[in-house]
Amino acid sequence: MNSKLPEWYFQELEQIQSNFDERQVDLALPRALKLYEQYQTFDANKLLVHALLLNGEDDVAVSYLTDFEHQYQVNTALITDVLNTLLTHHAFVLGGWQLNYKLDLQKDDIIETAEQSYQLSNAKKIAGLTRKVSSVGTLALEEQSVVLKQAKYLPLSSYRVAVQLVLQDPDVWQPVKSDVLQTLKLAGGVTGSIIVTGKFQSTGAVKLATIPTDIQGPPVFQQIKEVLWKKVGAIDPVQWQIAEKELFLQSAYLYPNADQIIQDPDVWAELLVQKLRGGERPVTTDESAEKLLNVQDQLDQKIHEDLGF
């Protein structure tokens, strides 16, 4: 692979490392981002993740790290350094537990020790953030997302206590609830069930072990995407972007119940296509199709109420 890479690529790797050595993160980060945009290699990824961690962008760093899950998993020293940096930032849920579970690092003891140390000297801070998270439904939608991101810096036990009320609060934005559920799932070690309520969720216990880790992971969405691509994506790139955005919003509102709600993904996709092309409510003659169309109408109305479009 190295023989196919240009000389300037290796020079850029050295320059970014030099920026690190001279503590010039402000120079290293944009260079690392630009390099990785052009060459998605593990070496470029390592530098980018390192730059993002040094810049305090833990969530973005973790998202890029997962591009090379296996390489980090087998590189014990490297992933331990990343994990220790996240724990130093107190990113317990965001990075610590999620990486530990996703990459099967078996570092429970390290994370638990870091959490215990943090709890001993930050009890008041933890209690304050826990209360803030529990009452997040009183905030505007954009503020809800910000607070729930802050919550991922709580110890896992405190996070679970805080989000139990969030998942049952009718005033909390449904995509925020979906993110919370996904976070609990990805953290691993959080077993059992948790109560969730919402416009598209029936009040009841959700078994964390049975829900998908990816909000768009259920097979139903993969099938819808395939149909949308054939009917829209391969023909009109602009409409495809609109369709993808629409589908992502729908998945965020329907998680984790999409498979139960969307009984026929082909029909669901066809109805979406008709709306994209015509802009008006499709006409259906089939009872099951009308039922799915009604769900889409409810989604459209709720999204409009929440986001204004």
mmCIF file of N, CA and C in Angstrom, residues 10-131:
data_model
loop_
_atom_site.group_PDB
_atom_site.id
_atom_site.type_symbol
_atom_site.label_atom_id
_atom_site.label_comp_id
_atom_site.label_asym_id
_atom_site.label_seq_id
_atom_site.Cartn_x
_atom_site.Cartn_y
_atom_site.Cartn_z
ATOM 1 N N PHE A 10 3.785 11.139 3.151
ATOM 2 C CA PHE A 10 4.678 10.798 4.267
ATOM 3 C C PHE A 10 5.298 12.056 4.870
ATOM 4 N N GLN A 11 5.562 13.040 4.017
ATOM 5 C CA GLN A 11 6.080 14.309 4.533
ATOM 6 C C GLN A 11 5.049 14.989 5.427
ATOM 7 N N GLU A 12 3.781 14.858 5.050
ATOM 8 C CA GLU A 12 2.715 15.472 5.841
ATOM 9 C C GLU A 12 2.556 14.760 7.178
ATOM 10 N N LEU A 13 2.696 13.432 7.182
ATOM 11 C CA LEU A 13 2.666 12.687 8.443
ATOM 12 C C LEU A 13 3.746 13.201 9.387
ATOM 13 N N GLU A 14 4.935 13.399 8.851
ATOM 14 C CA GLU A 14 6.056 13.884 9.669
ATOM 15 C C GLU A 14 5.801 15.302 10.165
ATOM 16 N N GLN A 15 5.207 16.137 9.318
ATOM 17 C CA GLN A 15 4.955 17.520 9.703
ATOM 18 C C GLN A 15 3.915 17.605 10.816
ATOM 19 N N ILE A 16 2.873 16.779 10.701
ATOM 20 C CA ILE A 16 1.833 16.758 11.744
ATOM 21 C C ILE A 16 2.431 16.282 13.068
ATOM 22 N N GLN A 17 3.277 15.258 13.003
ATOM 23 C CA GLN A 17 3.933 14.783 14.213
ATOM 24 C C GLN A 17 4.824 15.865 14.801
ATOM 25 N N SER A 18 5.480 16.617 13.929
ATOM 26 C CA SER A 18 6.325 17.724 14.390
ATOM 27 C C SER A 18 5.484 18.787 15.095
ATOM 28 N N ASN A 19 4.287 19.040 14.557
ATOM 29 C CA ASN A 19 3.368 19.979 15.207
ATOM 30 C C ASN A 19 3.019 19.503 16.614
ATOM 31 N N PHE A 20 2.792 18.202 16.755
ATOM 32 C CA PHE A 20 2.500 17.643 18.076
ATOM 33 C C PHE A 20 3.678 17.858 19.018
ATOM 34 N N ASP A 21 4.871 17.550 18.519
ATOM 35 C CA ASP A 21 6.076 17.674 19.349
ATOM 36 C C ASP A 21 6.262 19.107 19.845
ATOM 37 N N GLU A 22 5.839 20.052 19.013
ATOM 38 C CA GLU A 22 5.974 21.467 19.376
ATOM 39 C C GLU A 22 4.697 22.022 20.016
ATOM 40 N N ARG A 23 3.768 21.106 20.332
ATOM 41 C CA ARG A 23 2.494 21.458 20.989
ATOM 42 C C ARG A 23 1.683 22.460 20.172
ATOM 43 N N GLN A 24 1.706 22.300 18.873
ATOM 44 C CA GLN A 24 0.947 23.174 17.974
ATOM 45 C C GLN A 24 -0.288 22.426 17.454
ATOM 46 N N VAL A 25 -1.200 22.145 18.365
ATOM 47 C CA VAL A 25 -2.402 21.389 18.005
ATOM 48 C C VAL A 25 -3.245 22.161 17.004
ATOM 49 N N ASP A 26 -3.237 23.500 17.125
ATOM 50 C CA ASP A 26 -4.024 24.320 16.211
ATOM 51 C C ASP A 26 -3.552 24.186 14.772
ATOM 52 N N LEU A 27 -2.288 23.814 14.576
ATOM 53 C CA LEU A 27 -1.760 23.566 13.236
ATOM 54 C C LEU A 27 -1.932 22.104 12.825
ATOM 55 N N ALA A 28 -1.779 21.221 13.794
ATOM 56 C CA ALA A 28 -1.843 19.784 13.501
ATOM 57 C C ALA A 28 -3.244 19.336 13.108
ATOM 58 N N LEU A 29 -4.268 19.848 13.783
ATOM 59 C CA LEU A 29 -5.630 19.362 13.551
ATOM 60 C C LEU A 29 -6.129 19.595 12.121
ATOM 61 N N PRO A 30 -6.070 20.828 11.590
ATOM 62 C CA PRO A 30 -6.552 21.009 10.210
ATOM 63 C C PRO A 30 -5.745 20.218 9.194
ATOM 64 N N ARG A 31 -4.431 20.061 9.439
ATOM 65 C CA ARG A 31 -3.603 19.283 8.516
ATOM 66 C C ARG A 31 -4.023 17.811 8.556
ATOM 67 N N ALA A 32 -4.266 17.309 9.778
ATOM 68 C CA ALA A 32 -4.652 15.906 9.927
ATOM 69 C C ALA A 32 -6.014 15.647 9.284
ATOM 70 N N LEU A 33 -6.932 16.592 9.444
ATOM 71 C CA LEU A 33 -8.250 16.458 8.824
ATOM 72 C C LEU A 33 -8.144 16.429 7.299
ATOM 73 N N LYS A 34 -7.363 17.336 6.757
ATOM 74 C CA LYS A 34 -7.203 17.414 5.302
ATOM 75 C C LYS A 34 -6.542 16.151 4.766
ATOM 76 N N LEU A 35 -5.521 15.673 5.467
ATOM 77 C CA LEU A 35 -4.822 14.466 5.025
ATOM 78 C C LEU A 35 -5.750 13.256 5.041
ATOM 79 N N TYR A 36 -6.545 13.151 6.100
ATOM 80 C CA TYR A 36 -7.432 11.991 6.220
ATOM 81 C C TYR A 36 -8.569 12.044 5.202
ATOM 82 N N GLU A 37 -8.971 13.234 4.827
ATOM 83 C CA GLU A 37 -9.989 13.362 3.782
ATOM 84 C C GLU A 37 -9.491 12.780 2.462
ATOM 85 N N GLN A 38 -8.193 12.904 2.224
ATOM 86 C CA GLN A 38 -7.620 12.427 0.965
ATOM 87 C C GLN A 38 -7.157 10.972 1.037
ATOM 88 N N TYR A 39 -6.641 10.574 2.202
ATOM 89 C CA TYR A 39 -6.113 9.222 2.354
ATOM 90 C C TYR A 39 -6.590 8.621 3.680
ATOM 91 N N GLN A 40 -7.546 7.724 3.601
ATOM 92 C CA GLN A 40 -8.091 7.081 4.799
ATOM 93 C C GLN A 40 -7.211 5.891 5.197
ATOM 94 N N THR A 41 -6.021 6.201 5.718
ATOM 95 C CA THR A 41 -5.102 5.171 6.186
ATOM 96 C C THR A 41 -5.098 5.146 7.707
ATOM 97 N N PHE A 42 -4.592 4.059 8.252
ATOM 98 C CA PHE A 42 -4.537 3.938 9.702
ATOM 99 C C PHE A 42 -3.572 4.963 10.295
ATOM 100 N N ASP A 43 -2.445 5.180 9.627
ATOM 101 C CA ASP A 43 -1.479 6.164 10.130
ATOM 102 C C ASP A 43 -2.081 7.566 10.182
ATOM 103 N N ALA A 44 -2.812 7.945 9.135
ATOM 104 C CA ALA A 44 -3.460 9.256 9.124
ATOM 105 C C ALA A 44 -4.561 9.314 10.175
ATOM 106 N N ASN A 45 -5.264 8.201 10.354
ATOM 107 C CA ASN A 45 -6.335 8.134 11.341
ATOM 108 C C ASN A 45 -5.786 8.325 12.757
ATOM 109 N N LYS A 46 -4.666 7.688 13.050
ATOM 110 C CA LYS A 46 -4.073 7.801 14.388
ATOM 111 C C LYS A 46 -3.741 9.257 14.720
ATOM 112 N N LEU A 47 -3.162 9.953 13.748
ATOM 113 C CA LEU A 47 -2.806 11.353 13.981
ATOM 114 C C LEU A 47 -4.045 12.218 14.151
ATOM 115 N N LEU A 48 -5.077 11.935 13.355
ATOM 116 C CA LEU A 48 -6.308 12.722 13.450
ATOM 117 C C LEU A 48 -6.987 12.496 14.793
ATOM 118 N N VAL A 49 -7.092 11.254 15.211
ATOM 119 C CA VAL A 49 -7.705 10.945 16.508
ATOM 120 C C VAL A 49 -6.927 11.621 17.631
ATOM 121 N N HIS A 50 -5.613 11.553 17.552
ATOM 122 C CA HIS A 50 -4.769 12.173 18.572
ATOM 123 C C HIS A 50 -4.990 13.683 18.621
ATOM 124 N N ALA A 51 -5.058 14.311 17.448
ATOM 125 C CA ALA A 51 -5.263 15.762 17.390
ATOM 126 C C ALA A 51 -6.614 16.147 17.975
ATOM 127 N N LEU A 52 -7.637 15.376 17.652
ATOM 128 C CA LEU A 52 -8.983 15.663 18.157
ATOM 129 C C LEU A 52 -9.041 15.499 19.673
ATOM 130 N N LEU A 53 -8.372 14.485 20.192
ATOM 131 C CA LEU A 53 -8.349 14.283 21.641
ATOM 132 C C LEU A 53 -7.628 15.439 22.329
ATOM 133 N N LEU A 54 -6.511 15.857 21.761
ATOM 134 C CA LEU A 54 -5.777 16.988 22.340
ATOM 135 C C LEU A 54 -6.601 18.268 22.286
ATOM 136 N N ASN A 55 -7.486 18.360 21.299
ATOM 137 C CA ASN A 55 -8.323 19.549 21.150
ATOM 138 C C ASN A 55 -9.618 19.439 21.956
ATOM 139 N N GLY A 56 -9.788 18.339 22.696
ATOM 140 C CA GLY A 56 -10.973 18.165 23.532
ATOM 141 C C GLY A 56 -12.217 17.729 22.796
ATOM 142 N N GLU A 57 -12.078 17.309 21.532
ATOM 143 C CA GLU A 57 -13.228 16.867 20.744
ATOM 144 C C GLU A 57 -13.361 15.340 20.845
ATOM 145 N N ASP A 58 -13.697 14.890 22.050
ATOM 146 C CA ASP A 58 -13.702 13.456 22.337
ATOM 147 C C ASP A 58 -14.688 12.677 21.474
ATOM 148 N N ASP A 59 -15.894 13.215 21.318
ATOM 149 C CA ASP A 59 -16.918 12.487 20.570
ATOM 150 C C ASP A 59 -16.530 12.320 19.107
ATOM 151 N N VAL A 60 -15.944 13.355 18.510
ATOM 152 C CA VAL A 60 -15.513 13.271 17.109
ATOM 153 C C VAL A 60 -14.341 12.299 16.987
ATOM 154 N N ALA A 61 -13.441 12.340 17.956
ATOM 155 C CA ALA A 61 -12.294 11.430 17.949
ATOM 156 C C ALA A 61 -12.752 9.976 17.968
ATOM 157 N N VAL A 62 -13.713 9.678 18.815
ATOM 158 C CA VAL A 62 -14.227 8.302 18.919
ATOM 159 C C VAL A 62 -14.898 7.889 17.617
ATOM 160 N N SER A 63 -15.618 8.801 16.981
ATOM 161 C CA SER A 63 -16.304 8.458 15.734
ATOM 162 C C SER A 63 -15.295 8.124 14.632
ATOM 163 N N TYR A 64 -14.178 8.852 14.568
ATOM 164 C CA TYR A 64 -13.148 8.545 13.569
ATOM 165 C C TYR A 64 -12.401 7.261 13.927
ATOM 166 N N LEU A 65 -12.181 7.059 15.208
ATOM 167 C CA LEU A 65 -11.463 5.864 15.659
ATOM 168 C C LEU A 65 -12.152 4.591 15.184
ATOM 169 N N THR A 66 -13.461 4.598 15.172
ATOM 170 C CA THR A 66 -14.205 3.392 14.797
ATOM 171 C C THR A 66 -14.060 3.041 13.314
ATOM 172 N N ASP A 67 -13.413 3.912 12.522
ATOM 173 C CA ASP A 67 -13.115 3.564 11.131
ATOM 174 C C ASP A 67 -12.103 2.418 11.061
ATOM 175 N N PHE A 68 -11.315 2.293 12.127
ATOM 176 C CA PHE A 68 -10.265 1.264 12.159
ATOM 177 C C PHE A 68 -10.357 0.474 13.474
ATOM 178 N N GLU A 69 -11.542 -0.021 13.752
ATOM 179 C CA GLU A 69 -11.780 -0.710 15.017
ATOM 180 C C GLU A 69 -10.790 -1.846 15.266
ATOM 181 N N HIS A 70 -10.607 -2.695 14.271
ATOM 182 C CA HIS A 70 -9.751 -3.869 14.465
ATOM 183 C C HIS A 70 -8.309 -3.471 14.732
ATOM 184 N N GLN A 71 -7.814 -2.488 13.982
ATOM 185 C CA GLN A 71 -6.422 -2.074 14.155
ATOM 186 C C GLN A 71 -6.185 -1.521 15.551
ATOM 187 N N TYR A 72 -7.129 -0.744 16.069
ATOM 188 C CA TYR A 72 -6.986 -0.231 17.433
ATOM 189 C C TYR A 72 -7.123 -1.363 18.448
ATOM 190 N N GLN A 73 -8.023 -2.277 18.172
ATOM 191 C CA GLN A 73 -8.280 -3.381 19.091
ATOM 192 C C GLN A 73 -7.030 -4.227 19.332
ATOM 193 N N VAL A 74 -6.271 -4.489 18.265
ATOM 194 C CA VAL A 74 -5.085 -5.348 18.395
ATOM 195 C C VAL A 74 -3.845 -4.555 18.804
ATOM 196 N N ASN A 75 -3.914 -3.231 18.713
ATOM 197 C CA ASN A 75 -2.793 -2.391 19.119
ATOM 198 C C ASN A 75 -3.018 -1.961 20.565
ATOM 199 N N THR A 76 -2.657 -2.838 21.481
ATOM 200 C CA THR A 76 -2.991 -2.663 22.899
ATOM 201 C C THR A 76 -2.474 -1.349 23.468
ATOM 202 N N ALA A 77 -1.227 -1.040 23.199
ATOM 203 C CA ALA A 77 -0.632 0.175 23.776
ATOM 204 C C ALA A 77 -1.349 1.427 23.269
ATOM 205 N N LEU A 78 -1.666 1.440 21.986
ATOM 206 C CA LEU A 78 -2.313 2.618 21.397
ATOM 207 C C LEU A 78 -3.712 2.824 21.953
ATOM 208 N N ILE A 79 -4.513 1.774 21.980
ATOM 209 C CA ILE A 79 -5.895 1.930 22.453
ATOM 210 C C ILE A 79 -5.920 2.227 23.949
ATOM 211 N N THR A 80 -4.934 1.725 24.689
ATOM 212 C CA THR A 80 -4.856 2.040 26.119
ATOM 213 C C THR A 80 -4.570 3.517 26.319
ATOM 214 N N ASP A 81 -3.695 4.074 25.476
ATOM 215 C CA ASP A 81 -3.407 5.512 25.550
ATOM 216 C C ASP A 81 -4.658 6.334 25.245
ATOM 217 N N VAL A 82 -5.403 5.915 24.211
ATOM 218 C CA VAL A 82 -6.639 6.626 23.853
ATOM 219 C C VAL A 82 -7.630 6.545 25.011
ATOM 220 N N LEU A 83 -7.798 5.354 25.556
ATOM 221 C CA LEU A 83 -8.740 5.161 26.658
ATOM 222 C C LEU A 83 -8.351 6.006 27.866
ATOM 223 N N ASN A 84 -7.066 6.014 28.201
ATOM 224 C CA ASN A 84 -6.601 6.800 29.349
ATOM 225 C C ASN A 84 -6.825 8.296 29.127
ATOM 226 N N THR A 85 -6.653 8.751 27.883
ATOM 227 C CA THR A 85 -6.907 10.166 27.581
ATOM 228 C C THR A 85 -8.375 10.495 27.781
ATOM 229 N N LEU A 86 -9.254 9.632 27.292
ATOM 230 C CA LEU A 86 -10.694 9.848 27.461
ATOM 231 C C LEU A 86 -11.064 9.866 28.939
ATOM 232 N N LEU A 87 -10.479 8.983 29.718
ATOM 233 C CA LEU A 87 -10.780 8.937 31.152
ATOM 234 C C LEU A 87 -10.212 10.162 31.866
ATOM 235 N N THR A 88 -9.074 10.654 31.389
ATOM 236 C CA THR A 88 -8.518 11.894 31.949
ATOM 237 C C THR A 88 -9.461 13.061 31.704
ATOM 238 N N HIS A 89 -10.152 13.014 30.540
ATOM 239 C CA HIS A 89 -11.160 14.036 30.218
ATOM 240 C C HIS A 89 -12.493 13.762 30.915
ATOM 241 N N HIS A 90 -12.575 12.645 31.651
ATOM 242 C CA HIS A 90 -13.798 12.206 32.338
ATOM 243 C C HIS A 90 -14.908 11.827 31.358
ATOM 244 N N ALA A 91 -14.515 11.391 30.166
ATOM 245 C CA ALA A 91 -15.496 10.941 29.166
ATOM 246 C C ALA A 91 -15.833 9.474 29.432
ATOM 247 N N PHE A 92 -16.441 9.230 30.574
ATOM 248 C CA PHE A 92 -16.667 7.853 31.010
ATOM 249 C C PHE A 92 -17.627 7.099 30.104
ATOM 250 N N VAL A 93 -18.800 7.660 29.889
ATOM 251 C CA VAL A 93 -19.801 6.995 29.048
ATOM 252 C C VAL A 93 -19.470 7.186 27.582
ATOM 253 N N LEU A 94 -19.156 8.406 27.206
ATOM 254 C CA LEU A 94 -18.906 8.766 25.804
ATOM 255 C C LEU A 94 -17.830 7.892 25.169
ATOM 256 N N GLY A 95 -16.706 7.773 25.844
ATOM 257 C CA GLY A 95 -15.606 7.026 25.253
ATOM 258 C C GLY A 95 -15.229 5.771 25.996
ATOM 259 N N GLY A 96 -15.074 5.904 27.318
ATOM 260 C CA GLY A 96 -14.588 4.789 28.106
ATOM 261 C C GLY A 96 -15.389 3.510 27.947
ATOM 262 N N TRP A 97 -16.637 3.555 28.388
ATOM 263 C CA TRP A 97 -17.462 2.348 28.355
ATOM 264 C C TRP A 97 -17.829 1.931 26.944
ATOM 265 N N GLN A 98 -18.074 2.907 26.067
ATOM 266 C CA GLN A 98 -18.467 2.548 24.699
ATOM 267 C C GLN A 98 -17.318 1.875 23.946
ATOM 268 N N LEU A 99 -16.114 2.402 24.080
ATOM 269 C CA LEU A 99 -14.966 1.766 23.435
ATOM 270 C C LEU A 99 -14.686 0.401 24.056
ATOM 271 N N ASN A 100 -14.791 0.333 25.357
ATOM 272 C CA ASN A 100 -14.533 -0.919 26.065
ATOM 273 C C ASN A 100 -15.448 -2.032 25.572
ATOM 274 N N TYR A 101 -16.719 -1.684 25.384
ATOM 275 C CA TYR A 101 -17.710 -2.676 24.942
ATOM 276 C C TYR A 101 -17.575 -2.977 23.451
ATOM 277 N N LYS A 102 -17.465 -1.926 22.647
ATOM 278 C CA LYS A 102 -17.440 -2.094 21.194
ATOM 279 C C LYS A 102 -16.204 -2.851 20.718
ATOM 280 N N LEU A 103 -15.047 -2.560 21.330
ATOM 281 C CA LEU A 103 -13.794 -3.194 20.919
ATOM 282 C C LEU A 103 -13.418 -4.375 21.801
ATOM 283 N N ASP A 104 -14.301 -4.713 22.742
ATOM 284 C CA ASP A 104 -14.058 -5.851 23.645
ATOM 285 C C ASP A 104 -12.681 -5.726 24.313
ATOM 286 N N LEU A 105 -12.426 -4.565 24.910
ATOM 287 C CA LEU A 105 -11.121 -4.295 25.505
ATOM 288 C C LEU A 105 -10.936 -4.962 26.862
ATOM 289 N N GLN A 106 -12.044 -5.251 27.537
ATOM 290 C CA GLN A 106 -12.008 -5.864 28.867
ATOM 291 C C GLN A 106 -11.200 -5.008 29.845
ATOM 292 N N LYS A 107 -11.498 -3.711 29.814
ATOM 293 C CA LYS A 107 -10.825 -2.746 30.687
ATOM 294 C C LYS A 107 -11.771 -2.231 31.771
ATOM 295 N N ASP A 108 -12.731 -3.040 32.165
ATOM 296 C CA ASP A 108 -13.716 -2.619 33.166
ATOM 297 C C ASP A 108 -13.055 -2.063 34.415
ATOM 298 N N ASP A 109 -12.012 -2.752 34.886
ATOM 299 C CA ASP A 109 -11.382 -2.349 36.150
ATOM 300 C C ASP A 109 -10.747 -0.965 36.047
ATOM 301 N N ILE A 110 -10.134 -0.657 34.899
ATOM 302 C CA ILE A 110 -9.497 0.650 34.708
ATOM 303 C C ILE A 110 -10.550 1.761 34.718
ATOM 304 N N ILE A 111 -11.657 1.517 34.012
ATOM 305 C CA ILE A 111 -12.713 2.536 33.927
ATOM 306 C C ILE A 111 -13.377 2.715 35.289
ATOM 307 N N GLU A 112 -13.667 1.627 35.966
ATOM 308 C CA GLU A 112 -14.318 1.702 37.278
ATOM 309 C C GLU A 112 -13.436 2.430 38.287
ATOM 310 N N THR A 113 -12.137 2.186 38.239
ATOM 311 C CA THR A 113 -11.206 2.875 39.146
ATOM 312 C C THR A 113 -11.203 4.374 38.873
ATOM 313 N N ALA A 114 -11.200 4.740 37.588
ATOM 314 C CA ALA A 114 -11.226 6.160 37.216
ATOM 315 C C ALA A 114 -12.532 6.806 37.664
ATOM 316 N N GLU A 115 -13.641 6.109 37.508
ATOM 317 C CA GLU A 115 -14.941 6.634 37.932
ATOM 318 C C GLU A 115 -14.983 6.837 39.445
ATOM 319 N N GLN A 116 -14.499 5.853 40.184
ATOM 320 C CA GLN A 116 -14.514 5.945 41.648
ATOM 321 C C GLN A 116 -13.677 7.124 42.135
ATOM 322 N N SER A 117 -12.519 7.302 41.522
ATOM 323 C CA SER A 117 -11.654 8.428 41.891
ATOM 324 C C SER A 117 -12.349 9.754 41.609
ATOM 325 N N TYR A 118 -13.003 9.844 40.474
ATOM 326 C CA TYR A 118 -13.723 11.056 40.093
ATOM 327 C C TYR A 118 -14.893 11.321 41.032
ATOM 328 N N GLN A 119 -15.612 10.276 41.401
ATOM 329 C CA GLN A 119 -16.780 10.420 42.273
ATOM 330 C C GLN A 119 -16.388 10.938 43.646
ATOM 331 N N LEU A 120 -15.235 10.523 44.146
ATOM 332 C CA LEU A 120 -14.796 10.925 45.481
ATOM 333 C C LEU A 120 -14.585 12.431 45.598
ATOM 334 N N SER A 121 -14.103 13.040 44.526
ATOM 335 C CA SER A 121 -13.775 14.472 44.595
ATOM 336 C C SER A 121 -14.745 15.358 43.816
ATOM 337 N N ASN A 122 -15.760 14.745 43.195
ATOM 338 C CA ASN A 122 -16.680 15.544 42.378
ATOM 339 C C ASN A 122 -18.149 15.213 42.640
ATOM 340 N N ALA A 123 -18.453 14.802 43.856
ATOM 341 C CA ALA A 123 -19.818 14.387 44.195
ATOM 342 C C ALA A 123 -20.831 15.508 43.933
ATOM 343 N N LYS A 124 -20.479 16.733 44.309
ATOM 344 C CA LYS A 124 -21.399 17.860 44.128
ATOM 345 C C LYS A 124 -21.628 18.154 42.647
ATOM 346 N N LYS A 125 -20.561 18.103 41.851
ATOM 347 C CA LYS A 125 -20.660 18.355 40.414
ATOM 348 C C LYS A 125 -21.519 17.286 39.739
ATOM 349 N N ILE A 126 -21.316 16.032 40.138
ATOM 350 C CA ILE A 126 -22.087 14.924 39.568
ATOM 351 C C ILE A 126 -23.559 15.072 39.897
ATOM 352 N N ALA A 127 -23.847 15.421 41.159
ATOM 353 C CA ALA A 127 -25.242 15.582 41.591
ATOM 354 C C ALA A 127 -25.917 16.718 40.819
ATOM 355 N N GLY A 128 -25.186 17.815 40.606
ATOM 356 C CA GLY A 128 -25.753 18.951 39.889
ATOM 357 C C GLY A 128 -26.058 18.615 38.442
ATOM 358 N N LEU A 129 -25.135 17.918 37.772
ATOM 359 C CA LEU A 129 -25.354 17.546 36.375
ATOM 360 C C LEU A 129 -26.459 16.502 36.259
ATOM 361 N N THR A 130 -26.527 15.602 37.228
ATOM 362 C CA THR A 130 -27.589 14.590 37.227
ATOM 363 C C THR A 130 -28.959 15.247 37.313
ATOM 364 N N ARG A 131 -29.091 16.264 38.190
ATOM 365 C CA ARG A 131 -30.363 16.996 38.310
ATOM 366 C C ARG A 131 -30.677 17.745 37.010
#
